[in-house]
Every structure is written in structure tokens, then in C-alpha cells.
Short mmCIF file of C-alpha atoms in Angstrom, two decimals:
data_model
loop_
_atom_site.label_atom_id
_atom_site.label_comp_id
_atom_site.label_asym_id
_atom_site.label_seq_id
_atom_site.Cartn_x
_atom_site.Cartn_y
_atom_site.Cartn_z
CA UNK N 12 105.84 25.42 11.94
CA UNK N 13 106.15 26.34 7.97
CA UNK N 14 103.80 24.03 5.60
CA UNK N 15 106.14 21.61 3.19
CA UNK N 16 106.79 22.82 -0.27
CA UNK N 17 104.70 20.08 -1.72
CA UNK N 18 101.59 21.31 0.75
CA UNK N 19 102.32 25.03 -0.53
CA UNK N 20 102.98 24.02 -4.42
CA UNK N 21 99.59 22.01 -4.14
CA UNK N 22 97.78 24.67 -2.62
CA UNK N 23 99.09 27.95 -5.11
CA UNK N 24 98.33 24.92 -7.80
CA UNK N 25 94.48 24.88 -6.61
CA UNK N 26 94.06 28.63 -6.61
CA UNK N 27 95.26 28.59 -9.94
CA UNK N 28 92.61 26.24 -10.79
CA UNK N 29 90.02 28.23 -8.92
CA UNK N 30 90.74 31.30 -10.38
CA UNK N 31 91.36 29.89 -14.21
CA UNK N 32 87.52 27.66 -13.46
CA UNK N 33 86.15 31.48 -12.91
CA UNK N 34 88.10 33.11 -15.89
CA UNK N 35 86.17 30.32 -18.27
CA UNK N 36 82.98 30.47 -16.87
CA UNK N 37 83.45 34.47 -17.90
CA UNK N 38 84.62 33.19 -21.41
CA UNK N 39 81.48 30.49 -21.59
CA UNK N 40 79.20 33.79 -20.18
CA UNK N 41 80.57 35.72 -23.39
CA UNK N 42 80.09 33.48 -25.32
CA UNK N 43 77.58 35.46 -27.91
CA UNK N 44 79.16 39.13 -26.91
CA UNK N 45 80.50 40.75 -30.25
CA UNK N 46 84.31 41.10 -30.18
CA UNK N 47 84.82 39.42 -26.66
CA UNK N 48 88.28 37.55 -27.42
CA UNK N 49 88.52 34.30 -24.90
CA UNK N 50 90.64 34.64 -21.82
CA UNK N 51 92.50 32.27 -19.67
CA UNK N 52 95.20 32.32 -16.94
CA UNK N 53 98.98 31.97 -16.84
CA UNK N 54 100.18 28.96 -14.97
CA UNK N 55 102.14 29.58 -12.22
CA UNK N 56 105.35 29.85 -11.57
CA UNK N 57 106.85 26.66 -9.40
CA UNK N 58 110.94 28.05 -9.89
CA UNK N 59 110.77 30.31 -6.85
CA UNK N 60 109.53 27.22 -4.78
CA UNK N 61 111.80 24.18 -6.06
CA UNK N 62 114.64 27.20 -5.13
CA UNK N 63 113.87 27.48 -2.06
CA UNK N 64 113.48 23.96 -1.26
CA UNK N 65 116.87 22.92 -2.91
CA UNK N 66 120.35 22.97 -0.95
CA UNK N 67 123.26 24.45 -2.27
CA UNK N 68 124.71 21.22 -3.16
CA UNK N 69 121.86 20.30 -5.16
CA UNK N 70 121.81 21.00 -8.98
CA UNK N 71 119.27 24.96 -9.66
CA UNK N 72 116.41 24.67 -11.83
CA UNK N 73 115.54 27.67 -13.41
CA UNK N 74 112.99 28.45 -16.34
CA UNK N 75 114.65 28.43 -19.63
CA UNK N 76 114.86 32.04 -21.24
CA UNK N 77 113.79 32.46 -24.95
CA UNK N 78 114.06 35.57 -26.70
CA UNK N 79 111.42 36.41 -28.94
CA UNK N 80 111.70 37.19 -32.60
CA UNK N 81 109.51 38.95 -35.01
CA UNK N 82 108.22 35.97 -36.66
CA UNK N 83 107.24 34.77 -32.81
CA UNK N 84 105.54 37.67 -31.87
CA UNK N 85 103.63 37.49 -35.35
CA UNK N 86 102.21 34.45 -34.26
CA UNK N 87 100.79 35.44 -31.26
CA UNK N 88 103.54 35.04 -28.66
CA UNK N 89 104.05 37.49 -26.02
CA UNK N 90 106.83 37.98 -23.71
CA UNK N 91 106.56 36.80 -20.32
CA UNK N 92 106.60 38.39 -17.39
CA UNK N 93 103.48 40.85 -17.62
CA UNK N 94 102.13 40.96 -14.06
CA UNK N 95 98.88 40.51 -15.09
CA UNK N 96 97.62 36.65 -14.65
CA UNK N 97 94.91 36.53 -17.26
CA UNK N 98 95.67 36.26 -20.79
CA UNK N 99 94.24 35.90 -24.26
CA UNK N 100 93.98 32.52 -25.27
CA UNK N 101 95.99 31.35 -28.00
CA UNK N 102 94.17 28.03 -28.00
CA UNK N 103 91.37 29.08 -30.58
CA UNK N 104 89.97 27.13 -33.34
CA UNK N 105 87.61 29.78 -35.39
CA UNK N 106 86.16 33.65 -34.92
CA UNK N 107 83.01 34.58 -35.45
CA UNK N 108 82.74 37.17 -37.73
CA UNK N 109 81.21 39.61 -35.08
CA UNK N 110 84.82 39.12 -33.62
CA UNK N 111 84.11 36.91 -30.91
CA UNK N 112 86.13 33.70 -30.71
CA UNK N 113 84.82 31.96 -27.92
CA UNK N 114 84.02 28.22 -29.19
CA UNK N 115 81.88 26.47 -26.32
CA UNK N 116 83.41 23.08 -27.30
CA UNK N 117 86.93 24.27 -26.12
CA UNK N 118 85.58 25.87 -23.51
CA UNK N 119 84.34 23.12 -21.83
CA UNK N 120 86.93 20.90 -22.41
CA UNK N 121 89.12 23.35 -20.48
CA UNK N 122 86.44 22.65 -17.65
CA UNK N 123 86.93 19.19 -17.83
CA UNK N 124 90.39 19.14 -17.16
CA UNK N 125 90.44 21.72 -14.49
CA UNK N 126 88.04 19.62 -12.73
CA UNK N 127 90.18 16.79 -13.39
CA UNK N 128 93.46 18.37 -12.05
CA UNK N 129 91.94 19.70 -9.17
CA UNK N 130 90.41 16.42 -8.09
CA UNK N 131 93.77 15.26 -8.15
CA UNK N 132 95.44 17.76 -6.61
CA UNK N 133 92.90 17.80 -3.57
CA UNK N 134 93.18 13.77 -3.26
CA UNK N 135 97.47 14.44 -3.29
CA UNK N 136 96.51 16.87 -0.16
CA UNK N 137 94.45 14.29 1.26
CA UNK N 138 97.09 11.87 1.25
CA UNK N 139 99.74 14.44 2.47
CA UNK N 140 97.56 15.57 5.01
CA UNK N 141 96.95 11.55 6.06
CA UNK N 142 101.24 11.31 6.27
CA UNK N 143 102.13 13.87 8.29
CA UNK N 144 99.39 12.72 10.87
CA UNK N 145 100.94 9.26 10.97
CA UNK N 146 103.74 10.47 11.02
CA UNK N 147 103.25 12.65 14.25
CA UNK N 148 100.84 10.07 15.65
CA UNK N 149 97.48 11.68 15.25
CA UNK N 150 94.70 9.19 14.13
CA UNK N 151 92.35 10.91 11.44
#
């Protein structure tokens, strides 16, 4: 028996979390290291999984496509695709003038709300988990 897309989404949605927790604890551990630029982690992709869960008759979702011009790329933007899952941050607020532009404050309120979405994401499996037992009659 295959897990339900929801089960799946919220499960490649919590190893996101796990991974991008570790990813900041590396940016909070460089913190003081000259010319360490902060990292963080792509979110994942969900299109592949609301395909596959939609009928034919249904309407496709698909992630919009933007082409990138100079001025973007100036800014900071980079195209997507790259197979690699961590990323510089473009959420900075200053840089040291060793280089380093890891700000603790940001930092941690990254924590915060990976902690937050990942208590919510394990009390949506909880609940999940909880439905599909009523629903086949197995008392938790």
C-alpha cells in the first residue's frame, strides 16, 4: 500500500526542515569565520507531487517560469534549477568587513520558524496518522 500524497508532501516537507535546521546551525557555527557568506536551503519542490495526485480532468499546476534579466541577476538572483540544495542566502542585513555576513539575529529567527513549521507539520502527521486508523478501525 503507497503512503497518501499529503503523508509524503509532509514528510519531504520535514526533511527539508531537518536538513535547512543543520545548514543554520553551520551558518550560526561560522559565525566569526572571515569571508564565510551565510547559507540556507532551497525549498522543495511540491509540482511533481500535486501532478501526480491530480486526474486528467482536473486543472495542472505547474511552477510559473521567469526568465531572468541582467538587472535580476545583478541583484542577486540566480536561475533555478542548480541541483545543488544549499544556497547563499539572499536574506542578509549587513557584512562584516572581514567578509562574513552571518548576523546571529537572523539566524536565529530562521530557527524559530523552522521549529515552528516543523511542530506543525509533525502535529498535521499526527492527526493524519490518527484518520487513517479510524478510518481502518485500529484504536491508537
Amino acid at each position: 500500500m503507497s503512503e497518501p500524497a499529503v503523508l509524503n508532501a509532509i514528510m519531504v516537507a520535514m526533511k527539508n526542515l531537518s536538513y535547512r535546521q543543520q545548514v543554520i546551525s553551520g551558518n550560526i557555527a561560522n559565525s566569526e569565520t572571515p569571508g564565510y557568506k551565510a547559507r540556507d536551503v532551497k525549498a522543495p519542490d511540491f509540482s511533481k507531487l500535486i501532478d501526480a495526485s491530480l486526474t486528467r480532468t482536473s486543472p495542472r499546476v505547474s511552477a510559473p517560469r521567469v526568465e531572468l534579466t541582467p538587472g535580476m541577476m545583478a541583484l542577486g538572483m540566480q536561475p533555478v534549477g542548480l541541483n545543488n540544495a544549499t544556497i547563499l542566502d539572499k536574506d542578509i542585513s549587513e557584512t562584516k568587513p572581514d567578509g562574513n555576513n552571518v548576523t546571529l539575529e537572523d539566524q536565529l529567527m530562521k530557527m524559530g520558524d523552522i521549529q515552528a513549521k516543523y511542530t506543525a507539520l509533525a502535529s498535521m502527521s499526527r492527526k493524519l496518522d490518527g484518520f487513517m486508523s479510524k478510518a481502518i478501525g485500529v484504536k491508537v
